[in-house]
mmCIF file of C-alpha atoms in Angstrom:
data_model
loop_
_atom_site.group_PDB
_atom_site.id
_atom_site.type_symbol
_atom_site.label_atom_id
_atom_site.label_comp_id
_atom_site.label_asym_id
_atom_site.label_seq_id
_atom_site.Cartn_x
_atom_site.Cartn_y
_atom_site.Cartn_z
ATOM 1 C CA UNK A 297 27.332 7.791 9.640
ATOM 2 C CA UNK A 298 28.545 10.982 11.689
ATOM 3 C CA UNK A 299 25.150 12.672 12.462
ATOM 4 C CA UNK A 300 27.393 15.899 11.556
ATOM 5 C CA UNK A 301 26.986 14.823 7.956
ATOM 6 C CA UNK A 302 23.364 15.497 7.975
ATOM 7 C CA UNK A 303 21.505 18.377 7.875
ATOM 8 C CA UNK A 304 19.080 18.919 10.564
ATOM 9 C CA UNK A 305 15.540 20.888 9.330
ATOM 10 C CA UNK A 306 13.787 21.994 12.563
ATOM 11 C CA UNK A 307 11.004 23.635 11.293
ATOM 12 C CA UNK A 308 8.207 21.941 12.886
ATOM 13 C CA UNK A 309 9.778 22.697 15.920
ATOM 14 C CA UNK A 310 10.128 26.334 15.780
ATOM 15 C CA UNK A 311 6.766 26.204 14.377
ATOM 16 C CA UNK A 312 5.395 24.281 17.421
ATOM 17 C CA UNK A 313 7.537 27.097 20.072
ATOM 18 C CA UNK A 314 5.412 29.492 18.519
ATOM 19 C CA UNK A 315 2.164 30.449 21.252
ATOM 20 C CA UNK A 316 -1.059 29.347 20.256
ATOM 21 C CA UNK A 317 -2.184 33.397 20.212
ATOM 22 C CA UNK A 318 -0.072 34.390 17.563
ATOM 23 C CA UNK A 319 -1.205 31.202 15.208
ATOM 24 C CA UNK A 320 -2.317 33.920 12.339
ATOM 25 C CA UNK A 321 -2.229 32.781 8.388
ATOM 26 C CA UNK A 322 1.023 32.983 7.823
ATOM 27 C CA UNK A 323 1.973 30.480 10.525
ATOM 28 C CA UNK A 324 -0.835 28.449 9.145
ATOM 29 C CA UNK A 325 0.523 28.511 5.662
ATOM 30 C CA UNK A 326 3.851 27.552 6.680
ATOM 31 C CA UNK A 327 2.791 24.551 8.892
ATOM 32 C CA UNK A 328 0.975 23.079 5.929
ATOM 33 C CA UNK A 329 3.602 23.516 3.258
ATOM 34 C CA UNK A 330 6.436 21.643 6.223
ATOM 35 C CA UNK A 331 3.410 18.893 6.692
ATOM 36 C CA UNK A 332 3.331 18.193 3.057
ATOM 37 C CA UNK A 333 7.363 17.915 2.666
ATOM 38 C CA UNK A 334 6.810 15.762 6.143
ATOM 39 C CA UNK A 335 4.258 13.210 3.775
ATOM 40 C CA UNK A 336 6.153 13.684 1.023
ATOM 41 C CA UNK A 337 9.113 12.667 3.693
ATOM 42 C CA UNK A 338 7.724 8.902 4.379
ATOM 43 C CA UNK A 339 7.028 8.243 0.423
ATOM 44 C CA UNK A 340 10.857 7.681 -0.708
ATOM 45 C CA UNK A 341 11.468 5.311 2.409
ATOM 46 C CA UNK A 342 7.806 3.095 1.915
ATOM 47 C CA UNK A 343 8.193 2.523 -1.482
ATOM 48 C CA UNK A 344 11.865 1.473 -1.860
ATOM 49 C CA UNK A 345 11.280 -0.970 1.351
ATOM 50 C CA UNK A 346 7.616 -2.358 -0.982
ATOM 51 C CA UNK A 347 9.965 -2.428 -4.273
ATOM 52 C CA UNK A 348 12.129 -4.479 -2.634
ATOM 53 C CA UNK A 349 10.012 -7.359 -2.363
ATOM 54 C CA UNK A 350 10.230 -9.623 -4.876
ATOM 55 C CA UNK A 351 7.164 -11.017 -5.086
ATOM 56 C CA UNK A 352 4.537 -8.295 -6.271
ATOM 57 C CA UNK A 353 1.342 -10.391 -4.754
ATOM 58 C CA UNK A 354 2.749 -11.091 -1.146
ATOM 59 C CA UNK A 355 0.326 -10.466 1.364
ATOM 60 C CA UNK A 356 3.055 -8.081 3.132
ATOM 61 C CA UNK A 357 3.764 -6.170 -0.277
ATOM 62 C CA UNK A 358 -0.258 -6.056 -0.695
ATOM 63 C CA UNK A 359 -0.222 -4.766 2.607
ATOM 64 C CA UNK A 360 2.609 -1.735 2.315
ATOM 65 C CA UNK A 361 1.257 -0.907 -1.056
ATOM 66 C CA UNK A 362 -2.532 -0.513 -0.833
ATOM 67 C CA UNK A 363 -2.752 0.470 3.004
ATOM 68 C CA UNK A 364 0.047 2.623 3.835
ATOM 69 C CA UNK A 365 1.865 4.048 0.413
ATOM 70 C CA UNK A 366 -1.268 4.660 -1.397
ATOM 71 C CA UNK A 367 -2.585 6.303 1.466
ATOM 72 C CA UNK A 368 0.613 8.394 2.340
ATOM 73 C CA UNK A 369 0.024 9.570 -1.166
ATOM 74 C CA UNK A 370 -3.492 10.500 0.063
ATOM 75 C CA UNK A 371 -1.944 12.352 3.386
ATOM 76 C CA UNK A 372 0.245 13.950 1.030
ATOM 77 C CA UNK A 373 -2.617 15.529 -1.498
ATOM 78 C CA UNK A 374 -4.622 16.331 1.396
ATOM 79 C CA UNK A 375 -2.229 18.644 2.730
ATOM 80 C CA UNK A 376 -1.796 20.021 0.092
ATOM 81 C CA UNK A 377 -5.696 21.106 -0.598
ATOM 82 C CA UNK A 378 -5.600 22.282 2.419
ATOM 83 C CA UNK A 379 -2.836 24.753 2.050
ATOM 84 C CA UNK A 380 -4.371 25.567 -1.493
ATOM 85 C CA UNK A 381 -7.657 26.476 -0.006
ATOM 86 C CA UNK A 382 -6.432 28.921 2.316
ATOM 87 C CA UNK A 383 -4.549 30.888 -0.607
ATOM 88 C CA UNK A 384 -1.674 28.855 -0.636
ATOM 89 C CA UNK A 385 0.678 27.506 -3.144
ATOM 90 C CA UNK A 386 2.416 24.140 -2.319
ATOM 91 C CA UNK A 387 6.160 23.756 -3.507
ATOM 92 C CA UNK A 388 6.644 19.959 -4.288
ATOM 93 C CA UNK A 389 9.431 20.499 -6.992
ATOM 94 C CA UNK A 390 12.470 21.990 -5.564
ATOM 95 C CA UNK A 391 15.516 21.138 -3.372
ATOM 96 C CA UNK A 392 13.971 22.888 -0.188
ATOM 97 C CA UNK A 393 10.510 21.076 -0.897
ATOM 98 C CA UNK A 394 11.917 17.415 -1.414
ATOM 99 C CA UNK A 395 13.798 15.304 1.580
ATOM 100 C CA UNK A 396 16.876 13.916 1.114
ATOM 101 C CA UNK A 397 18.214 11.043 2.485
ATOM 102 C CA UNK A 398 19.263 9.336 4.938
ATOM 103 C CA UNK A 399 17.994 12.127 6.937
ATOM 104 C CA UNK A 400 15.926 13.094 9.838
ATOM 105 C CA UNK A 401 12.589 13.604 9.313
ATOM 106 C CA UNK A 402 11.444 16.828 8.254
ATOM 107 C CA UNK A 403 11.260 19.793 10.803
ATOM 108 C CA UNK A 404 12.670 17.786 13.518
ATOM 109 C CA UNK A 405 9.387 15.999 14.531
ATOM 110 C CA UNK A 406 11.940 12.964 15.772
ATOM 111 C CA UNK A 407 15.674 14.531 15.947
ATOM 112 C CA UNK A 408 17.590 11.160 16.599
ATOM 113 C CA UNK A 409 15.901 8.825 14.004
ATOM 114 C CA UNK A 410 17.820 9.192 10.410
ATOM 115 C CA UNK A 411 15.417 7.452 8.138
ATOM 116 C CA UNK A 412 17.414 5.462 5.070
ATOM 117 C CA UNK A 413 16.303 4.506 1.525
ATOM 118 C CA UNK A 414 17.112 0.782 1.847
ATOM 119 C CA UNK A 415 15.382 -2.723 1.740
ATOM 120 C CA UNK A 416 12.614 -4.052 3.977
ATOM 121 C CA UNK A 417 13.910 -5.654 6.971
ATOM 122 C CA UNK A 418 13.637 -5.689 10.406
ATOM 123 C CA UNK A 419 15.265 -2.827 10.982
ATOM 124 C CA UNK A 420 13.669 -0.719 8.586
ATOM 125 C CA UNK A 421 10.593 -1.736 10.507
ATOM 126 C CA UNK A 422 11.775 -0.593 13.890
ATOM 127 C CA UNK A 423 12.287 3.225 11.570
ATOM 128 C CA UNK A 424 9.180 2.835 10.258
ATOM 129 C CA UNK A 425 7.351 1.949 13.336
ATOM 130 C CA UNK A 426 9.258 5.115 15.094
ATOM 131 C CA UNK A 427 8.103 7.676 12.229
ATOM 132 C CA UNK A 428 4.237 5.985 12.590
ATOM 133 C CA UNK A 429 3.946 6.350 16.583
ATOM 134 C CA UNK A 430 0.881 6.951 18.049
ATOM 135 C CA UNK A 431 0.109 10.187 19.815
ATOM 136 C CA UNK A 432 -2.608 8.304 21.470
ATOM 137 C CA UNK A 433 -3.645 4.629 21.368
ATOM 138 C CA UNK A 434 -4.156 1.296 23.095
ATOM 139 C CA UNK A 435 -0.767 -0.080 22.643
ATOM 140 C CA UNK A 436 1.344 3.158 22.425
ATOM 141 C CA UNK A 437 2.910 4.267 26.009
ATOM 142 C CA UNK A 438 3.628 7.459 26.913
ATOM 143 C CA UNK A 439 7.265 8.524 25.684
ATOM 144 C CA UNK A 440 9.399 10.874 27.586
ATOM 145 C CA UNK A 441 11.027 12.680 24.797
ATOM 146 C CA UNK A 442 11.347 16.712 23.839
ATOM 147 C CA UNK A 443 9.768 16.428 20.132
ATOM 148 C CA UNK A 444 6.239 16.640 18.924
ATOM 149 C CA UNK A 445 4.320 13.945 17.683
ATOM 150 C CA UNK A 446 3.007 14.137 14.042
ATOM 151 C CA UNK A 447 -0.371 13.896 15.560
ATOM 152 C CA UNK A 448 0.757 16.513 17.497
ATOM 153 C CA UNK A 449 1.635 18.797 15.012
ATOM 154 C CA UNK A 450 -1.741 18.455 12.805
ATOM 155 C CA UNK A 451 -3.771 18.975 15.743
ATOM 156 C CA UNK A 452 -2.277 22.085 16.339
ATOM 157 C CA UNK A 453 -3.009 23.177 12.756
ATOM 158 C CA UNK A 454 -6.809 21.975 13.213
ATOM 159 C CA UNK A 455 -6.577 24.269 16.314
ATOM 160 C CA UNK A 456 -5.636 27.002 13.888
ATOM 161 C CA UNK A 457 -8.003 26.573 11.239
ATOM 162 C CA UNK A 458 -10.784 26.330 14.577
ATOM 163 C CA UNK A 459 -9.513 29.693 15.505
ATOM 164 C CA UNK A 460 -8.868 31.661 12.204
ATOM 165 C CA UNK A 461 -12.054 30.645 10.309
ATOM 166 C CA UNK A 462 -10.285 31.441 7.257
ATOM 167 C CA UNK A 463 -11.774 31.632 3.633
ATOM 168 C CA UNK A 464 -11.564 28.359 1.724
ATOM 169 C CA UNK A 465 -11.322 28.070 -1.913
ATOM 170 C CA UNK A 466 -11.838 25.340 -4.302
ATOM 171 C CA UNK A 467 -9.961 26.928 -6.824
ATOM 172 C CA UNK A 468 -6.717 25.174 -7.870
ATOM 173 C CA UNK A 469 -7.748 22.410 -5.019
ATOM 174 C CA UNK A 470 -7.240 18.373 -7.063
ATOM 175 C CA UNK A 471 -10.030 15.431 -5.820
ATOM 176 C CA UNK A 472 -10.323 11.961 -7.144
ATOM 177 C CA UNK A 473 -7.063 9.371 -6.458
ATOM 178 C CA UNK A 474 -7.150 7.378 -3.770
ATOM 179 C CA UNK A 475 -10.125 8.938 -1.851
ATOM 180 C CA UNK A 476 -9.108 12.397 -2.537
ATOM 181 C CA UNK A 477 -11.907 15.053 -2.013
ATOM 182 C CA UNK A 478 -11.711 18.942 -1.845
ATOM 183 C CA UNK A 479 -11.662 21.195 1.192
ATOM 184 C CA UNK A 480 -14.409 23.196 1.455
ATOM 185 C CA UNK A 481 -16.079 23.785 5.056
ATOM 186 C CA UNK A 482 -14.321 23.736 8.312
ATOM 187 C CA UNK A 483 -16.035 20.285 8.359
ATOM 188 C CA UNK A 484 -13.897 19.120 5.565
ATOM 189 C CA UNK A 485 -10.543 20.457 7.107
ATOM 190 C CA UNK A 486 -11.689 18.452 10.712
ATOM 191 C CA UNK A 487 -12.211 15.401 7.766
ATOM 192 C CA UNK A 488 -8.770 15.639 6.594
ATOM 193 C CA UNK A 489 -6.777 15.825 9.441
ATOM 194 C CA UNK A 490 -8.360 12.889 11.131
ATOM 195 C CA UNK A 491 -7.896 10.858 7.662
ATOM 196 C CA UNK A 492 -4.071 11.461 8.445
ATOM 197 C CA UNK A 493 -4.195 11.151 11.977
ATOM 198 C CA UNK A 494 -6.279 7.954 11.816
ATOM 199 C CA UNK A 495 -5.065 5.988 9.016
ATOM 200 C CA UNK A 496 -1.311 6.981 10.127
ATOM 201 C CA UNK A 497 -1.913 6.276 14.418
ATOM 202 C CA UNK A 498 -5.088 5.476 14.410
ATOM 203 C CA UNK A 499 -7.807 6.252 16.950
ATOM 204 C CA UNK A 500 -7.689 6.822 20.769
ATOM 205 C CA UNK A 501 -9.386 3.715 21.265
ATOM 206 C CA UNK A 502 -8.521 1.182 18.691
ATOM 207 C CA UNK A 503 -5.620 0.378 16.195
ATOM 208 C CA UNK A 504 -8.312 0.003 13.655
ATOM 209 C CA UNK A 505 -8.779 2.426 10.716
ATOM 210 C CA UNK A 506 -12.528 1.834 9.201
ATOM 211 C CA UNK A 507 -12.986 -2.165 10.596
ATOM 212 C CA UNK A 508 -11.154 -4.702 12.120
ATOM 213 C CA UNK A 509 -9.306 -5.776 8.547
ATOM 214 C CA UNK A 510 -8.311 -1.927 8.145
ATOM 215 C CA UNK A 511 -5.567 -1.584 10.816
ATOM 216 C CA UNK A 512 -3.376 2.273 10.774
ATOM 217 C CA UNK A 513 -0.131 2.096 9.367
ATOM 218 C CA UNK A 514 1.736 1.702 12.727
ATOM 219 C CA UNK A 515 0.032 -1.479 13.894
ATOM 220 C CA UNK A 516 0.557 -2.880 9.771
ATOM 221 C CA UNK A 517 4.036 -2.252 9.971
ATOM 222 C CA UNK A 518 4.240 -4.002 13.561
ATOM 223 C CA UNK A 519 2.518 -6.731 12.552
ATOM 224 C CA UNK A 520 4.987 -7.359 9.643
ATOM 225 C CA UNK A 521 7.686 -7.044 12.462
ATOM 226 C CA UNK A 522 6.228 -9.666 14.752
ATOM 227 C CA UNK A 523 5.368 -11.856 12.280
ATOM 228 C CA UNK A 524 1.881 -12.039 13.943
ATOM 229 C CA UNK A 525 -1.242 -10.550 13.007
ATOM 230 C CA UNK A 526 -3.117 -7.820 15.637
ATOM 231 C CA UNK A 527 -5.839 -9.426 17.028
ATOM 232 C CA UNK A 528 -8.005 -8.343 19.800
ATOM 233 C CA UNK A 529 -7.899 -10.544 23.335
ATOM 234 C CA UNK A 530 -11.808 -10.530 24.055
ATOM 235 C CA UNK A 531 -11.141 -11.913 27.810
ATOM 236 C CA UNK A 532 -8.932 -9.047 28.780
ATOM 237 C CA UNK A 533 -9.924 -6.750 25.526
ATOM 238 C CA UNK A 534 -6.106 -6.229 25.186
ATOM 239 C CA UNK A 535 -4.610 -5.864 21.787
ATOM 240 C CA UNK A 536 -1.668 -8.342 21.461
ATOM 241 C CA UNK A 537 0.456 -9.659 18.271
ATOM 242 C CA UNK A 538 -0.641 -13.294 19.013
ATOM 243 C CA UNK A 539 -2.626 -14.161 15.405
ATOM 244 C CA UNK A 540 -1.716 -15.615 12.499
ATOM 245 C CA UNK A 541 1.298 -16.001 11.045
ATOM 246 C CA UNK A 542 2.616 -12.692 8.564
ATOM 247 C CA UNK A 543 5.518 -14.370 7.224
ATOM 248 C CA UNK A 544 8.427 -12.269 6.065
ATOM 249 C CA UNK A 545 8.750 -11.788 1.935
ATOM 250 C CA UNK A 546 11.689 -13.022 0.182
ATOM 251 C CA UNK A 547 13.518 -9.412 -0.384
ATOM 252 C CA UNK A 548 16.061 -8.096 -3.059
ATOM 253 C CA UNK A 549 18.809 -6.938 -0.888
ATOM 254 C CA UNK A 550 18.966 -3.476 -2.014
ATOM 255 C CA UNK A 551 21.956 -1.922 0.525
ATOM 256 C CA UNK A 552 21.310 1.762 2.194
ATOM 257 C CA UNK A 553 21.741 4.507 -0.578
ATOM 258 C CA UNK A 554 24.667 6.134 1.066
ATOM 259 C CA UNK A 555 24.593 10.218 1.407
ATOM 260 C CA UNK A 556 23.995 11.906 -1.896
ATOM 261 C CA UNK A 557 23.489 9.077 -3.291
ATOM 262 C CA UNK A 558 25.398 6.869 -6.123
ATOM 263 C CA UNK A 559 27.753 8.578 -8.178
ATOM 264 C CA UNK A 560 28.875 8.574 -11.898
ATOM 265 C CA UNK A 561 32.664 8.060 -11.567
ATOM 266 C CA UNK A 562 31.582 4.933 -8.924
ATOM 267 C CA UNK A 563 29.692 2.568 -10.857
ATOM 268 C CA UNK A 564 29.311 1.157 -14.323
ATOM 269 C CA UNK A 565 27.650 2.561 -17.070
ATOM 270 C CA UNK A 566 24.621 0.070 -16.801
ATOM 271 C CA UNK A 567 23.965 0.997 -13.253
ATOM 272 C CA UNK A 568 24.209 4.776 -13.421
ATOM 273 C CA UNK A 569 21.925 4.442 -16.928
ATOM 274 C CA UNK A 570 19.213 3.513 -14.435
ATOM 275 C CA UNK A 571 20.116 5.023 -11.665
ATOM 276 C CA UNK A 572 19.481 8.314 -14.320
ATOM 277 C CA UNK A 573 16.802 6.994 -15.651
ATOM 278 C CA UNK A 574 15.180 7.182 -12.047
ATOM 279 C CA UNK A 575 16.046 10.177 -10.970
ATOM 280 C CA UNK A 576 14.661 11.940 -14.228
ATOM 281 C CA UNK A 577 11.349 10.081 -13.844
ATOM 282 C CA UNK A 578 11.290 11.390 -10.027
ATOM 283 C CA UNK A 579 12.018 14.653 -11.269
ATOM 284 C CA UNK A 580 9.410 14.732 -13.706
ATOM 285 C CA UNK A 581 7.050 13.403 -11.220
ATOM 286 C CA UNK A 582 7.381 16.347 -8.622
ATOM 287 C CA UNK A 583 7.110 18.518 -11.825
ATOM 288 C CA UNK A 584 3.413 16.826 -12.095
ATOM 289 C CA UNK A 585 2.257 17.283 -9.122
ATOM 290 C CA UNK A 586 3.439 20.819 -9.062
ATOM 291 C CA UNK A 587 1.343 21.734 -12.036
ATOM 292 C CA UNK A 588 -1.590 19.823 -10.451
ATOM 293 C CA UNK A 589 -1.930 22.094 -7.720
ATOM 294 C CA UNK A 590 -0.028 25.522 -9.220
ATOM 295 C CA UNK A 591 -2.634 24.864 -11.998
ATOM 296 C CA UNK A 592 -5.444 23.165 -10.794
ATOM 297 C CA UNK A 593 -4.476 20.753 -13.730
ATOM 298 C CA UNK A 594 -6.264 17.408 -12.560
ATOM 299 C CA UNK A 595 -4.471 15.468 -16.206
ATOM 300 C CA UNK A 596 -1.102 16.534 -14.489
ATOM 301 C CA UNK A 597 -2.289 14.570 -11.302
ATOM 302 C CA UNK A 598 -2.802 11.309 -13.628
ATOM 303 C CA UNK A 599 0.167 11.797 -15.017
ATOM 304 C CA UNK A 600 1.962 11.148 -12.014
ATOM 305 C CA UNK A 601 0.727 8.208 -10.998
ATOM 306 C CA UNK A 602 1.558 6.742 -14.146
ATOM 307 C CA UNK A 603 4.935 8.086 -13.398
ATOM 308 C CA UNK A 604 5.286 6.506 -10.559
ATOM 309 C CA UNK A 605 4.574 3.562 -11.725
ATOM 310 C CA UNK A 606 7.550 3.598 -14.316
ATOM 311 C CA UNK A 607 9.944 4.307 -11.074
ATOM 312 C CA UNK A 608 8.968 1.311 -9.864
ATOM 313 C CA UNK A 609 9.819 -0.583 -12.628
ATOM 314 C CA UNK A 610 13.179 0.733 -13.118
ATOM 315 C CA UNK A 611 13.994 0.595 -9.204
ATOM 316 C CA UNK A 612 13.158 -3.430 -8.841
ATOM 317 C CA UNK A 613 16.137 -3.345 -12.030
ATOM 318 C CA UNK A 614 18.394 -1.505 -9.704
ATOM 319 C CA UNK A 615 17.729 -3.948 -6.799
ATOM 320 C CA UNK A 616 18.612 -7.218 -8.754
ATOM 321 C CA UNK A 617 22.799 -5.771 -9.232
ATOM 322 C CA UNK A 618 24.662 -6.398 -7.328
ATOM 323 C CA UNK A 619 27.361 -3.405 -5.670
ATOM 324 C CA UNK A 620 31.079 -5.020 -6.383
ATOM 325 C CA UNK A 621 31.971 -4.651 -2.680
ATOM 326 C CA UNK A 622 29.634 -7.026 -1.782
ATOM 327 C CA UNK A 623 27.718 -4.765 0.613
ATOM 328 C CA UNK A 624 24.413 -5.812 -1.052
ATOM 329 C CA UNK A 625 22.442 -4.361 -4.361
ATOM 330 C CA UNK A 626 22.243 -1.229 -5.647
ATOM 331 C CA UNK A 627 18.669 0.751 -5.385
ATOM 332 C CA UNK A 628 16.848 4.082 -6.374
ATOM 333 C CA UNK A 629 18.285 7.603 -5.006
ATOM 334 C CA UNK A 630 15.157 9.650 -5.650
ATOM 335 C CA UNK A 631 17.579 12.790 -6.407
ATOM 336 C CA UNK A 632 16.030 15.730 -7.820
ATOM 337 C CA UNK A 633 18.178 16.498 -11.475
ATOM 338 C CA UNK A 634 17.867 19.117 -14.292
ATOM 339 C CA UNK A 635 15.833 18.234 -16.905
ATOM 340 C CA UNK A 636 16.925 19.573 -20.158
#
């Protein structure tokens, strides 16, 4: 695809030109609503790539779903407490707030990497590994490019809250899936932000998360590509894909979702019945988690999940038909749509 096609969102960027000094509220603000639509950014990708995998209980699809999707969904909610507790209101259910795709990545973190909704494969690894890399680490080398890291970016918003003190609230803040807890001390914000940092790159000194069976999601996805588990060399106390065996799932060959997605007039009435059915679901989703936090409505939070759960269901559908041109099976579009 012509990279003219796309739209490029550099807001990250600009955010990151502006000087430290004039890092007041409203820069604050706006860095936290672009890191949730960056979260929100990996979600689409992750799950269509775990959906794809036929088999539910395969150590990989184990793997992408407990240790890097939940989790994103966890990056994701903590962003937005933390723009909630500083007054803020996060958008999650409208056009500007929700990625399209393929695309870059939101706010031009990594201009030349167009992320696609497609199957897991080896080359969705190489995107994924790209979108996880490590500001810092043992196996990471230092890259001689012009964009910010993530990491980059949410240390500079730690910086911020380190400088601006500002009042937190509870109020309207959610706590309870997957870990989540509310933002209320300066201690809580450093909490968060090394969650995402951690779990994502993880630390300076170690791929590890929490223990040596809690890798970040870089290293998880790596060791899916090499077909090798991360293991530790105690002689040289290198870290080297050398371990066991991660053999490669058995995948529905769900093709790239081209730009804008399937349309009506293009396929048959079965396919764009789901493909509808989807995209309402994902609709009603963001709606959810826009309550939960415009509200403070914790039910609308549990709603969601359960939600999402349906999407999944009606996605592996989508990934067993095949596309008449032979180009490989149809998949989810995760289009926004008005609901009547």
């Amino acid at each position: 695809m012509r990279k003219s096609q796309i739209t490029q969102d550099n807001q990250i960027i600009e955010l990151m030109r502006v000087p430290e000094t004039k890092h007041d509220l409203d820069w604050l603000k706006e860095s936290l609503q672009a890191a949730i639509k960056l979260e929100f950014a990996t979600l689409p990708p992750y799950l269509a790539a775990l959906w794809s995998i036929q088999d539910d209980m395969h150590p990989v699809a184990r793997s992408i779903r407990k240790h890097i999707a939940e989790e994103e969904m966890l990056h994701m909610a903590l962003a937005c407490n933390l723009l909630t507790a500083v007054g803020g209101k996060p958008a999650l259910n409208t056009p500007e707030a929700v990625p399209t795709y393929p695309s870059p990545l939101p706010g031009g973190v990594n201009p030349d990497l167009v992320v696609p909704l497609c199957a897991l494969s080896l080359k969705s690894l190489q995107i994924f590994l790209e979108i996880e890399y490590p500001e810092f680490g043992p196996i990471a080398t230092v890259r001689a490019e012009t964009f910010s890291t993530i990491g980059a970016f949410y240390t500079a918003i730690q910086n911020a809250f380190e400088t601006l003190k500002p009042r937190l609230t509870e109020e309207r803040q959610m706590e309870g899936p997957f870990g989540l807890s509310k933002i209320r001390s300066l201690n809580d914000v450093y909490l968060a932000i090394e969650i995402i940092k951690r779990q994502g790159e993880g630390s300076k000194a170690s791929p590890e998360d929490t223990g040596p069976d809690d890798l970040a999601h870089y290293y998880r996805f790596a060791e899916i590509y090499h077909g090798k588990k991360l293991r530790k060399n105690e002689a040289s106390g290198k870290w080297e894909f050398d371990g066991d065996p991660v053999p490669f799932p058995s995948v529905w060959s769900m093709a790239e979702i081209p730009i804008g997605g399937y349309q009506q007039q293009d396929v048959s009435a079965e396919v764009w019945q789901l493909l509808e059915q989807f995209d309402q679901r994902f609709t009603t989703m963001t709606n959810q988690l826009q309550a939960a936090w415009e509200n403070g409505d914790s039910t609308s939070l549990g709603a969601s999940i359960g939600t999402m759960f349906q999407l999944k269901e009606t996605a592996k559908r989508l990934m067993q038909i095949p596309i008449p041109s032979g180009s490989g099976n149809y998949g989810p579009c995760f289009r926004l749509v008005q609901m009547s």
